[in-house]
Coordinates of C-alpha atoms in Angstrom, one line a residue:
M1 CA -6.8 -57.2 -81.4
E2 CA -6.5 -55.8 -77.9
F3 CA -3.8 -53.4 -76.7
I4 CA -2.8 -53.1 -73.0
F5 CA -1.4 -50.1 -71.2
E6 CA 2.1 -50.8 -69.6
P7 CA 2.4 -48.6 -66.5
S8 CA 6.0 -49.9 -65.9
L9 CA 7.2 -48.2 -69.1
N10 CA 7.6 -44.4 -69.4
F11 CA 9.6 -44.5 -72.6
L12 CA 10.6 -46.9 -75.4
A13 CA 14.1 -48.4 -74.9
V14 CA 14.5 -49.2 -78.6
K15 CA 17.9 -48.5 -80.1
E16 CA 18.4 -47.2 -83.6
P17 CA 19.9 -50.5 -85.1
S18 CA 16.9 -52.5 -84.0
L19 CA 14.3 -49.9 -85.1
Y20 CA 12.3 -51.8 -87.9
E21 CA 9.3 -49.5 -88.8
L22 CA 8.0 -46.2 -87.4
F23 CA 4.6 -44.5 -87.9
Q24 CA 3.8 -41.0 -86.6
S25 CA 0.6 -39.0 -86.5
S26 CA 0.5 -36.2 -89.0
K27 CA -0.5 -33.7 -86.3
P28 CA -1.3 -33.8 -82.6
A29 CA -4.9 -34.5 -81.6
V30 CA -7.0 -35.2 -78.5
P31 CA -7.7 -39.0 -78.4
A32 CA -11.3 -40.2 -78.4
D33 CA -10.5 -42.3 -75.3
A34 CA -10.2 -40.0 -72.3
Q35 CA -8.3 -42.7 -70.4
I36 CA -5.3 -42.1 -72.7
A37 CA -5.1 -38.3 -72.3
E38 CA -7.4 -35.3 -72.0
S39 CA -5.1 -33.0 -73.9
A40 CA -3.4 -33.1 -77.3
V41 CA -0.9 -35.9 -77.8
E42 CA 1.3 -37.2 -80.6
A43 CA 0.7 -40.9 -81.5
Y44 CA 3.4 -43.3 -82.7
I45 CA 3.6 -47.0 -83.8
C46 CA 7.0 -48.5 -83.4
S47 CA 8.3 -52.0 -84.3
E48 CA 11.5 -53.5 -83.0
K49 CA 13.4 -56.4 -84.7
E50 CA 16.0 -58.4 -82.7
N51 CA 17.4 -61.4 -84.5
S52 CA 14.2 -63.0 -86.0
S53 CA 11.6 -61.7 -83.4
L54 CA 9.4 -58.7 -84.1
K55 CA 7.7 -56.6 -81.4
V56 CA 5.1 -53.8 -81.8
Y57 CA 4.5 -50.8 -79.5
L58 CA 2.0 -48.0 -79.4
A59 CA 3.1 -44.7 -77.8
F60 CA 1.3 -41.5 -76.9
W61 CA 3.4 -38.3 -76.2
E62 CA 1.4 -35.9 -74.1
I63 CA 2.6 -32.4 -75.1
S64 CA 1.5 -30.5 -72.1
R65 CA 2.8 -32.9 -69.5
K66 CA 5.8 -34.2 -71.6
T67 CA 5.1 -37.8 -70.6
T68 CA 4.8 -41.0 -72.6
R69 CA 2.2 -43.7 -72.3
I70 CA 3.2 -47.1 -73.8
Y71 CA 0.7 -49.8 -75.0
T72 CA 1.5 -53.3 -76.2
P73 CA -0.6 -56.0 -77.9
K74 CA -2.0 -58.8 -75.7
A75 CA 0.4 -61.2 -77.5
Q76 CA 3.5 -60.2 -79.6
P77 CA 3.4 -61.5 -83.2
C78 CA 5.1 -64.7 -84.2
G79 CA 6.1 -64.6 -87.9
N80 CA 5.7 -62.1 -90.7
N81 CA 1.9 -62.8 -91.2
E82 CA 1.0 -62.2 -87.6
Y83 CA 3.3 -59.1 -87.5
Q84 CA 1.4 -57.6 -90.5
D85 CA -2.0 -58.4 -88.9
C86 CA -0.8 -56.7 -85.7
L87 CA 0.5 -53.7 -87.5
D88 CA -2.8 -53.3 -89.4
A89 CA -4.8 -53.6 -86.2
A90 CA -2.6 -50.9 -84.5
R91 CA -3.2 -48.5 -87.4
K92 CA -6.9 -49.1 -87.3
Y93 CA -7.0 -48.6 -83.5
L94 CA -5.2 -45.2 -83.8
T95 CA -7.4 -44.2 -86.7
D96 CA -10.5 -44.9 -84.6
L97 CA -9.0 -42.7 -81.9
G98 CA -8.8 -39.8 -84.4
F99 CA -5.2 -39.9 -85.6
A100 CA -4.0 -39.8 -89.2
M101 CA -0.9 -42.0 -89.3
E102 CA 2.0 -41.6 -91.7
Q103 CA 5.0 -43.9 -92.1
V104 CA 8.4 -42.3 -91.4
N105 CA 11.0 -43.1 -94.1
L106 CA 13.9 -45.0 -92.5
N107 CA 15.7 -45.9 -95.8
Y108 CA 18.7 -43.6 -95.1
S109 CA 22.2 -44.0 -94.0
T110 CA 23.1 -44.8 -90.4
A111 CA 23.9 -41.2 -89.6
M112 CA 20.5 -40.0 -90.9
R113 CA 18.7 -42.8 -89.0
Q114 CA 20.5 -41.6 -85.8
V115 CA 19.2 -38.1 -86.5
I116 CA 15.6 -39.3 -87.0
W117 CA 15.8 -41.6 -84.0
G118 CA 17.1 -38.7 -81.8
A119 CA 14.3 -36.4 -82.8
I120 CA 11.5 -38.8 -81.6
K121 CA 10.6 -38.0 -78.0
I122 CA 9.2 -41.4 -77.1
F123 CA 12.7 -42.9 -77.3
K124 CA 14.1 -40.6 -74.5
A125 CA 13.8 -41.2 -70.8
P126 CA 12.0 -38.4 -68.9
K127 CA 14.4 -36.2 -67.0
S128 CA 13.9 -35.8 -63.2
Y129 CA 15.0 -32.5 -61.7
A130 CA 15.7 -33.1 -58.0
H131 CA 16.1 -30.2 -55.7
A132 CA 19.8 -30.8 -55.1
E133 CA 20.5 -31.1 -58.7
A134 CA 18.5 -28.0 -59.6
K135 CA 20.5 -26.0 -57.0
K136 CA 23.7 -27.3 -58.4
K137 CA 22.7 -26.7 -62.0
G138 CA 21.6 -23.2 -61.2
H139 CA 25.2 -22.1 -61.1
E140 CA 26.2 -23.9 -64.2
S141 CA 25.6 -23.0 -67.8
P142 CA 23.6 -25.6 -69.9
P143 CA 25.6 -27.6 -72.4
P144 CA 25.7 -26.4 -76.0
A145 CA 23.0 -27.7 -78.4
R146 CA 23.9 -30.7 -80.5
Q147 CA 25.0 -29.8 -84.0
V148 CA 24.4 -31.9 -87.1
I149 CA 26.8 -31.6 -90.0
Q150 CA 24.5 -30.2 -92.7
P151 CA 24.7 -27.2 -95.0
E152 CA 24.3 -24.1 -92.9
P153 CA 24.0 -25.9 -89.4
I154 CA 22.1 -24.2 -86.6
V155 CA 24.0 -23.5 -83.4
V156 CA 22.4 -22.5 -80.2
P157 CA 24.7 -20.6 -77.9
P158 CA 24.8 -21.7 -74.2
V159 CA 22.5 -20.0 -71.9
V160 CA 24.0 -18.6 -68.6
Q161 CA 21.5 -18.7 -65.8
P162 CA 21.8 -16.2 -63.0
A163 CA 22.1 -17.5 -59.4
V164 CA 18.9 -17.0 -57.4
A165 CA 18.6 -18.0 -53.8
G166 CA 16.0 -20.2 -52.2
S167 CA 12.8 -21.5 -53.9
E168 CA 12.9 -18.8 -56.5
T169 CA 16.1 -20.3 -57.8
D170 CA 14.5 -23.7 -58.1
Q171 CA 11.5 -22.3 -60.0
A172 CA 13.8 -20.3 -62.3
V173 CA 16.0 -23.3 -63.0
K174 CA 13.0 -25.5 -63.7
Q175 CA 11.5 -22.8 -66.0
L176 CA 14.7 -22.3 -67.9
S177 CA 15.3 -26.0 -68.2
A178 CA 11.8 -26.5 -69.7
E179 CA 12.4 -23.6 -72.1
L180 CA 15.8 -25.1 -73.0
Q181 CA 14.2 -28.5 -73.6
D182 CA 11.6 -26.9 -75.9
V183 CA 14.3 -25.1 -77.8
R184 CA 16.3 -28.3 -78.1
S185 CA 13.2 -30.2 -79.4
L186 CA 12.5 -27.4 -81.9
L187 CA 16.2 -27.4 -82.9
S188 CA 16.2 -31.2 -83.4
A189 CA 13.0 -31.0 -85.5
R190 CA 14.6 -28.3 -87.6
E191 CA 17.8 -30.3 -87.9
L192 CA 15.7 -33.4 -88.9
E193 CA 13.8 -31.4 -91.5
A194 CA 17.1 -29.9 -92.9
A195 CA 18.7 -33.4 -93.0
I196 CA 15.8 -35.0 -94.7
A197 CA 15.5 -32.1 -97.2
A198 CA 19.2 -32.4 -98.0
E199 CA 18.9 -36.2 -98.5
Q200 CA 15.8 -35.7 -100.7
L201 CA 17.6 -33.1 -102.7
I202 CA 20.5 -35.5 -103.3
Q203 CA 18.1 -38.2 -104.3
A204 CA 16.2 -35.9 -106.6
N205 CA 19.5 -34.8 -108.3
N206 CA 20.5 -38.4 -108.8
T207 CA 17.0 -39.2 -110.2
L208 CA 17.3 -36.2 -112.6
I209 CA 20.7 -37.3 -113.9
A210 CA 19.5 -40.9 -114.4
A211 CA 16.3 -39.6 -116.2
E212 CA 18.5 -37.5 -118.5
L213 CA 20.7 -40.4 -119.3
R214 CA 17.6 -42.7 -119.8
Y215 CA 15.7 -40.3 -121.9
S216 CA 18.8 -39.3 -124.0
D217 CA 19.1 -42.9 -125.0
Q218 CA 15.4 -43.0 -125.8
I219 CA 15.7 -39.9 -127.9
Q220 CA 18.5 -41.4 -129.9
D221 CA 16.5 -44.5 -130.4
L222 CA 13.5 -42.4 -131.6
E223 CA 15.7 -40.5 -134.1
K224 CA 17.0 -43.8 -135.5
E225 CA 13.5 -45.1 -135.7
R226 CA 12.4 -41.9 -137.5
D227 CA 15.2 -42.3 -140.1
T228 CA 14.2 -45.9 -140.6
L229 CA 10.5 -45.0 -141.1
S230 CA 11.5 -42.2 -143.5
G231 CA 13.5 -44.7 -145.6
E232 CA 10.5 -47.1 -145.6
L233 CA 8.2 -44.2 -146.6
D234 CA 10.4 -43.4 -149.6
A235 CA 10.4 -47.0 -150.7
L236 CA 6.6 -47.1 -150.5
K237 CA 6.3 -43.9 -152.6
K238 CA 8.5 -45.6 -155.3
Q239 CA 6.1 -48.6 -155.2
M240 CA 3.0 -46.5 -155.6
P241 CA 2.8 -46.7 -159.5
E242 CA 3.0 -50.4 -159.4
L243 CA 0.3 -50.6 -156.7
D244 CA -2.0 -48.4 -158.8
A245 CA -1.6 -50.8 -161.7
R246 CA -2.4 -53.7 -159.4
L247 CA -5.5 -51.8 -158.2
V248 CA -6.8 -51.4 -161.8
D249 CA -6.3 -55.1 -162.4
A250 CA -8.1 -55.9 -159.2
Q251 CA -11.1 -53.8 -160.2
A252 CA -11.4 -55.5 -163.5
K253 CA -11.3 -58.9 -161.9
N254 CA -13.9 -57.7 -159.4
D255 CA -16.3 -56.8 -162.3
E256 CA -15.8 -60.3 -163.8
T257 CA -16.5 -61.9 -160.4
K258 CA -19.7 -59.8 -160.1
L259 CA -21.0 -61.1 -163.5
E260 CA -20.1 -64.7 -162.5
F261 CA -22.0 -64.2 -159.2
E262 CA -25.1 -63.0 -161.0
R263 CA -25.0 -66.0 -163.3
L264 CA -24.7 -68.4 -160.3
L265 CA -27.6 -66.7 -158.6
A266 CA -29.8 -67.3 -161.6
I267 CA -28.8 -71.0 -161.6
E268 CA -29.6 -71.2 -157.9
K269 CA -33.1 -69.8 -158.5
G270 CA -33.7 -72.5 -161.1
L271 CA -32.4 -75.2 -158.8
K272 CA -34.7 -73.9 -156.0
A273 CA -37.8 -74.2 -158.3
D274 CA -36.8 -77.8 -159.2
A275 CA -36.4 -78.6 -155.5
E276 CA -39.9 -77.3 -154.7
N277 CA -41.5 -79.4 -157.4
E278 CA -39.6 -82.5 -156.1
L279 CA -40.7 -81.7 -152.5
Q280 CA -44.3 -81.7 -153.6
L281 CA -44.0 -85.1 -155.2
L282 CA -42.3 -86.4 -152.1
S283 CA -45.2 -85.1 -150.0
Q284 CA -47.7 -87.0 -152.2
E285 CA -45.6 -90.2 -151.8
K286 CA -45.6 -89.7 -148.0
D287 CA -49.4 -89.5 -147.8
Q288 CA -49.6 -92.8 -149.8
I289 CA -47.1 -94.5 -147.4
E290 CA -49.1 -93.3 -144.4
R291 CA -52.2 -94.9 -145.8
V292 CA -50.4 -98.2 -146.3
A293 CA -48.9 -98.1 -142.8
T294 CA -52.3 -97.5 -141.3
A295 CA -53.6 -100.6 -142.9
A296 CA -50.6 -102.6 -141.8
L297 CA -51.0 -101.4 -138.2
N298 CA -54.6 -102.5 -138.1
S299 CA -53.6 -106.0 -139.3
A300 CA -50.8 -106.1 -136.6
R301 CA -53.3 -105.2 -133.9
G302 CA -55.5 -108.2 -134.9
E303 CA -52.5 -110.5 -134.7
R304 CA -51.5 -109.0 -131.3
K305 CA -55.0 -109.9 -130.0
E306 CA -54.6 -113.5 -131.1
L307 CA -51.2 -113.7 -129.4
L308 CA -52.6 -112.3 -126.1
E309 CA -55.2 -115.1 -126.1
K310 CA -52.4 -117.7 -126.6
V311 CA -50.4 -116.1 -123.7
D312 CA -53.4 -116.5 -121.4
S313 CA -53.7 -120.2 -122.2
L314 CA -49.9 -120.6 -121.6
E315 CA -50.1 -118.9 -118.2
L316 CA -52.8 -121.3 -117.1
E317 CA -50.6 -124.3 -118.2
N318 CA -47.7 -122.7 -116.3
R319 CA -49.6 -122.4 -113.1
R320 CA -50.6 -126.1 -113.3
L321 CA -47.0 -127.1 -113.8
K322 CA -45.8 -124.8 -111.0
K323 CA -48.1 -126.5 -108.5
E324 CA -46.8 -129.9 -109.5
L325 CA -43.2 -128.7 -109.1
E326 CA -43.9 -127.3 -105.6
T327 CA -45.3 -130.6 -104.5
Q328 CA -42.2 -132.4 -105.8
L329 CA -39.9 -129.8 -104.0
A330 CA -41.7 -130.4 -100.7
E331 CA -41.1 -134.1 -101.0
L332 CA -37.4 -133.5 -101.8
H333 CA -37.1 -131.1 -98.8
M334 CA -38.4 -133.8 -96.4
S335 CA -35.8 -136.2 -97.9
E336 CA -33.0 -133.6 -97.4
E337 CA -34.0 -133.1 -93.7
K338 CA -33.7 -136.8 -93.1
A339 CA -30.3 -136.9 -94.8
K340 CA -29.1 -133.9 -92.6
A341 CA -30.1 -135.7 -89.5
E342 CA -28.1 -138.8 -90.5
V343 CA -25.1 -136.6 -91.4
L344 CA -25.2 -134.9 -88.0
T345 CA -25.2 -138.2 -86.3
L346 CA -22.2 -139.3 -88.3
K347 CA -20.4 -136.0 -87.5
K348 CA -20.9 -136.5 -83.8
E349 CA -19.4 -140.0 -84.0
L350 CA -16.4 -138.6 -86.0
V351 CA -15.8 -135.8 -83.4
L352 CA -15.6 -138.5 -80.6
R353 CA -13.1 -140.5 -82.6
K354 CA -11.0 -137.4 -83.4
R355 CA -10.8 -136.4 -79.8
V356 CA -9.6 -139.9 -78.9
H357 CA -6.9 -139.6 -81.6
V358 CA -5.8 -136.2 -80.3
R359 CA -5.4 -137.4 -76.8
E360 CA -3.4 -140.3 -78.1
L361 CA -1.3 -137.8 -80.1
A362 CA -0.6 -135.7 -77.0
G363 CA 0.6 -138.8 -75.1
L364 CA 2.9 -139.7 -78.0
R365 CA 4.3 -136.2 -78.1
G366 CA 5.1 -136.3 -74.3
E367 CA 6.8 -139.7 -74.8
L368 CA 8.8 -138.3 -77.8
R369 CA 10.0 -135.3 -75.7
K370 CA 11.0 -137.6 -72.9
L371 CA 12.9 -139.8 -75.3
I372 CA 14.8 -136.8 -76.8
E373 CA 15.7 -135.7 -73.3
E374 CA 16.9 -139.2 -72.3
Q375 CA 18.9 -139.4 -75.5
A376 CA 20.5 -136.0 -74.8
A377 CA 21.3 -137.1 -71.2
L378 CA 22.9 -140.3 -72.5
E379 CA 25.0 -138.4 -75.0
T380 CA 26.2 -135.6 -72.6
G381 CA 25.9 -137.3 -69.3
C382 CA 23.8 -134.4 -67.8
Q383 CA 20.1 -133.5 -67.6
M384 CA 18.7 -130.6 -69.7
I385 CA 17.4 -128.0 -67.3
E386 CA 15.4 -125.0 -68.7
A387 CA 14.4 -121.9 -66.6
F388 CA 11.4 -120.1 -68.1
A389 CA 11.5 -116.3 -67.8
A390 CA 8.8 -114.0 -66.9
A391 CA 7.0 -111.9 -69.5
N392 CA 9.4 -108.9 -68.9
E393 CA 12.6 -110.7 -68.1
A394 CA 15.3 -112.5 -70.1
P395 CA 15.4 -116.3 -69.9
V396 CA 17.7 -117.7 -67.3
F397 CA 19.5 -121.1 -67.7
T398 CA 21.5 -123.2 -65.4
E399 CA 24.9 -124.4 -66.3
A400 CA 23.8 -128.0 -66.6
S401 CA 22.3 -127.8 -70.1
T402 CA 21.9 -130.4 -72.8
T403 CA 23.8 -129.9 -76.0
I404 CA 21.7 -131.0 -79.0
A405 CA 23.2 -131.2 -82.5
V406 CA 20.4 -130.1 -84.8
E407 CA 20.2 -130.7 -88.5
P408 CA 17.2 -130.0 -90.7
P409 CA 15.2 -133.2 -90.5
V410 CA 12.7 -134.5 -92.9
I411 CA 9.4 -134.8 -90.9
D412 CA 7.5 -138.0 -91.6
D413 CA 3.8 -138.6 -91.0
L414 CA 3.4 -138.8 -87.3
M415 CA 0.0 -137.4 -86.4
P416 CA -3.5 -138.1 -87.6
E417 CA -5.5 -135.2 -89.0
P418 CA -7.7 -133.6 -86.3
F419 CA -11.3 -132.7 -86.8
A420 CA -11.7 -129.0 -87.8
G421 CA -13.2 -127.0 -84.9
E422 CA -12.2 -129.4 -82.0
E423 CA -10.6 -127.8 -79.0
K424 CA -6.9 -128.2 -78.3
D425 CA -5.6 -129.5 -74.9
D426 CA -2.6 -128.2 -73.1
Q427 CA -0.2 -130.5 -75.1
G428 CA -1.7 -129.5 -78.5
K429 CA -0.7 -126.8 -81.0
P430 CA -1.1 -123.1 -80.5
P431 CA -4.5 -121.6 -81.4
V432 CA -5.5 -120.4 -84.8
L433 CA -4.7 -116.7 -85.6
E434 CA -7.3 -114.4 -87.0
S435 CA -7.3 -113.8 -90.8
L436 CA -6.1 -110.5 -92.1
A437 CA -9.0 -110.3 -94.6
S438 CA -11.5 -107.5 -94.1
D439 CA -14.5 -109.9 -94.5
P440 CA -14.4 -112.7 -92.0
T441 CA -16.4 -114.9 -94.3
E442 CA -14.0 -114.4 -97.2
P443 CA -11.2 -117.0 -97.5
S444 CA -7.7 -115.6 -97.0
P445 CA -4.3 -117.1 -98.0
F446 CA -2.8 -115.6 -94.7
Q447 CA -5.1 -117.5 -92.3
V448 CA -3.1 -119.6 -90.0
P449 CA -4.7 -123.1 -90.1
E450 CA -5.5 -125.7 -87.5
D451 CA -3.1 -128.6 -87.0
T452 CA -3.4 -131.1 -89.9
G453 CA -1.1 -133.6 -88.1
H454 CA 1.0 -134.4 -91.2
A455 CA 4.7 -133.6 -91.2
V456 CA 5.8 -134.0 -94.8
T457 CA 7.9 -130.9 -95.3
E458 CA 11.7 -130.8 -95.6
F459 CA 13.4 -127.6 -94.3
M460 CA 16.8 -126.7 -95.8
L461 CA 19.5 -124.2 -94.9
D462 CA 19.1 -121.0 -97.0
S463 CA 22.5 -119.3 -97.4
Q464 CA 21.3 -116.8 -100.1
L465 CA 19.2 -114.8 -97.6
T466 CA 21.0 -112.5 -95.1
I467 CA 17.9 -111.7 -93.1
V468 CA 14.2 -112.5 -93.1
P469 CA 12.8 -110.7 -96.1
C470 CA 10.1 -108.6 -94.4
A471 CA 10.1 -105.1 -95.9
A472 CA 7.3 -103.6 -93.7
P473 CA 5.6 -104.5 -90.4
E474 CA 2.3 -105.0 -92.2
D475 CA 3.9 -107.8 -94.4
L476 CA 4.4 -110.0 -91.3
V477 CA 1.4 -112.4 -91.3
A478 CA 2.2 -114.6 -88.3
L479 CA 5.1 -115.0 -85.8
Y480 CA 5.8 -117.9 -83.4
E481 CA 8.5 -117.4 -80.7
S482 CA 10.1 -120.0 -78.4
S483 CA 9.3 -119.3 -74.8
N484 CA 12.4 -121.3 -73.7
K485 CA 16.1 -121.5 -74.9
V486 CA 17.9 -124.7 -75.8
Q487 CA 21.6 -125.5 -75.7
T488 CA 22.6 -126.4 -79.3
A489 CA 25.6 -127.1 -81.4
L490 CA 24.8 -126.2 -85.0
D491 CA 27.4 -126.6 -87.8
G492 CA 29.7 -123.6 -87.9
F493 CA 28.9 -122.5 -84.3
K494 CA 30.2 -123.4 -80.9
T495 CA 27.9 -124.9 -78.4
Q496 CA 25.6 -122.2 -77.1
K497 CA 22.1 -121.3 -76.1
S498 CA 19.7 -120.5 -78.9
G499 CA 16.1 -119.5 -79.6
G500 CA 13.7 -120.2 -82.4
Y501 CA 11.3 -118.2 -84.5
I502 CA 8.7 -119.2 -87.2
C503 CA 7.8 -116.3 -89.5
A504 CA 5.0 -116.1 -92.1
V505 CA 5.8 -113.2 -94.4
N506 CA 3.7 -111.8 -97.3
R507 CA 5.8 -111.6 -100.5
N508 CA 4.3 -110.6 -103.8
G509 CA 0.8 -111.4 -102.5
N510 CA 1.7 -115.0 -101.3
P511 CA 2.6 -116.1 -97.7
E512 CA 6.1 -117.6 -97.3
I513 CA 7.4 -119.4 -94.2
F514 CA 10.9 -119.0 -92.7
L515 CA 12.5 -120.8 -89.7
L516 CA 15.1 -118.7 -87.7
W517 CA 17.6 -120.1 -85.3
E518 CA 18.8 -117.2 -83.0
M519 CA 22.3 -117.9 -81.7
L520 CA 22.4 -115.9 -78.5
E521 CA 26.1 -115.8 -77.8
S522 CA 27.2 -115.2 -81.5
N523 CA 24.3 -112.7 -82.0
Q524 CA 23.7 -114.3 -85.5
A525 CA 21.0 -116.2 -87.1
V526 CA 20.7 -119.4 -89.1
L527 CA 17.8 -119.3 -91.6
Y528 CA 15.9 -122.4 -92.9
T529 CA 13.2 -122.4 -95.5
P530 CA 11.0 -125.2 -96.8
R531 CA 12.1 -127.0 -100.0
S532 CA 9.2 -125.3 -101.8
Q533 CA 7.2 -122.3 -100.4
P534 CA 3.4 -122.7 -100.2
K535 CA 1.4 -122.1 -103.4
D536 CA -2.1 -122.2 -101.9
E537 CA -3.9 -122.1 -98.6
H538 CA -3.7 -125.9 -98.0
S539 CA 0.0 -126.0 -98.6
F540 CA 0.5 -123.0 -96.3
Q541 CA -1.4 -124.8 -93.5
Q542 CA 0.6 -128.0 -94.0
I543 CA 4.1 -126.3 -94.0
L544 CA 3.3 -124.1 -91.0
Q545 CA 2.2 -127.1 -88.9
D546 CA 5.3 -129.0 -90.0
A547 CA 7.5 -126.1 -88.9
L548 CA 5.8 -126.1 -85.5
F549 CA 6.4 -129.8 -85.1
Y550 CA 10.1 -129.3 -86.3
F551 CA 10.9 -126.9 -83.4
D552 CA 8.7 -128.9 -81.0
S553 CA 10.7 -132.0 -81.7
V554 CA 14.0 -130.1 -81.0
G555 CA 12.7 -129.1 -77.5
F556 CA 11.4 -125.5 -78.1
M557 CA 8.1 -124.5 -76.6
M558 CA 6.6 -122.3 -79.4
S559 CA 4.0 -119.7 -78.7
P560 CA 2.3 -117.2 -81.0
V561 CA 3.1 -113.5 -80.9
D562 CA 0.1 -111.0 -80.8
L563 CA 0.4 -108.9 -84.0
S564 CA -2.9 -107.1 -83.7
V565 CA -1.2 -103.9 -82.3
P566 CA 1.1 -102.0 -84.6
V567 CA 3.8 -101.6 -81.9
N568 CA 3.9 -105.4 -81.5
R569 CA 4.6 -105.7 -85.2
S570 CA 7.4 -103.2 -85.1
N571 CA 9.0 -105.0 -82.1
A572 CA 8.6 -108.4 -83.8
I573 CA 10.4 -107.1 -86.9
S574 CA 13.4 -105.9 -84.7
K575 CA 13.5 -109.4 -83.2
I576 CA 13.8 -111.3 -86.4
Q577 CA 16.1 -108.9 -88.3
L578 CA 19.4 -110.6 -87.2
P579 CA 22.5 -110.9 -89.5
Q580 CA 22.8 -114.3 -91.2
H581 CA 25.8 -116.5 -90.4

C-alpha cells in the first residue's frame, strides 16, 4: 500500500473522543528514507473513528526542528477488513524505515485519555512567534505549567523573563520560549508516566485482590477434596483383606485355566495332524480330477472344430440369401419412388384446392363482418366507426359507435380445414407462434397451431376465477390482443368500449385457454373459458382457433403479442391481470 505526504497538514487535528488506536515508536531513530528527515524523529500511527468511518494517518515528529510531517494512504479504508489491512501495511512501512512500533494503551478513563492525548506532540499545532508578539511577551511572565491531579503532582513555577531591548530581546524570548516548551514537554511526559503508573498500580491492586479471592476459594475446594480422598482411602484400607482373599481365589482359577489351556493345545496338535493327512488325500484327488479334465478338454476341442466347419457352411448360405434380399429391396425401392412421385402430384392438386377454399373463406368472412355491421346499424341507427391507434398511443373512438350485445355463442362449423403449410392472406388468421420446446423437431403441447377452420367450441362465463391464473411470466404460452376497441353492452355492465384478449397459460404441464373482455370504463374484466380445456395438442389447436373466430365475429381485430422478450412477458401479465366483475 502506498502512503502519500500531505504538505498542507502540519499537525493532526484529531480530538481525544475520536482517537481510535495509537502506535508510537519505542525510541527516536533516523528514517531510512532521507526525504522524510535527515535527523532523529519519532514515528506515530494514528487512527480516527467518526461515526462508522475509519481514517489512518502516519506522522513523523522531527525532534531538532520540532515539526511534524503527515502521511496518508492513497485511499482511506472502507470497512473493518480494509482498515486492518491498511494498519498492517503502515506498521510494515515504518518497520522497514527502522522504527520499532509499540501500541499505546488507551483503555483508561476519559481523564487519563486526555492526559495521554495532551502528551503527544503531533496533535498540537506548531506555535509561531512573530516579532510583535515576542516583544510583548518579553515583558510578561509565561503561564504556569499545567498540573495533573495525581499523587505528589509536579508544579513548575512561572519564569519571569527580564526585559531586553532590540534584537537581543527577541533572541532571548525565543530561547526562553524554546526552553520553556522543552520543560513543558518533559513535564507532560513525566505526568503521563506518573498517571499511567498510578493507573497500573490500581489495576494491579485490584488484580491481586481478585486473585486472593479466587485462590482462597480454590484452596477451600482443595481442602474439601483432600478430606474426601482421605475418607475414600480409609474405606479402601478396610477393603484390603477382602481384596487379598479375592486375589488368592483369582490365582487358583488362573492355575486351573493354565492346565485347561495346555489340554486344549494338545488337542489342537492332534487336529492339525489329522488336517495335514486330509490335505494330502485332497491333493491326490485334485491330480486325478485334472487328468479327467484334460481328457474332457481334448474332446471339447474336437467338437469345436466340427462346429466351426458348420459355421463356415452357414455363412456361405447366408451370403447367398443376402444377395437375393438385396435384389428384392432394389425392386421395392423402385416401386416406392414411383409411389412418391404419384403422392407428390396428388399433394400439388390438394394445395391448389385448399388455396381456392381459403380465398372463398376470406370472402365469406368479409361478408360476415359486413352483415354484423349492417345488423348493428339497423339496431342502433348509427354506423360503427373505429379509430386504430398507433403502436405507442391509446385507441381513439368517435362518439358514433355501434353497441353490440355479446353473449357467449356456440360456434358452428363455418370454415373448411386449410392445408398445413399454406400461406395466409391478409384476411386470414394470425401466423403460427414458435414452440417453447428446446428441440424444434420435438412436438410440444404449447405450439400454437394453424387454422383448422372448425368452430365447435362453446365458451362459458367463468365466475369462479377472479383473474387469469398466470402465476409467472414464463407460464404465458401465447397472447392475442385486439388492435381495436368495440362498443359493447355485456350483462351487468353499462354500454361502454371494451377490448379483448386470448390467453394460453401453462397450468400443471397442460396449456389452458382463457378469453378476457376488458371493460375500459369500469376497469373490470369478464372471463370466459371453454366448456372443457384442451387435453392434447389437437384439442388445443381447435379451441384456440375457435377463440380467434369468436372475437373476430364480434368485430375485434386480433393480433399476436411477441413473447420472445422477457420484458414483453411481464408487460403482458400486467395487461391481463384485471379484477373480475
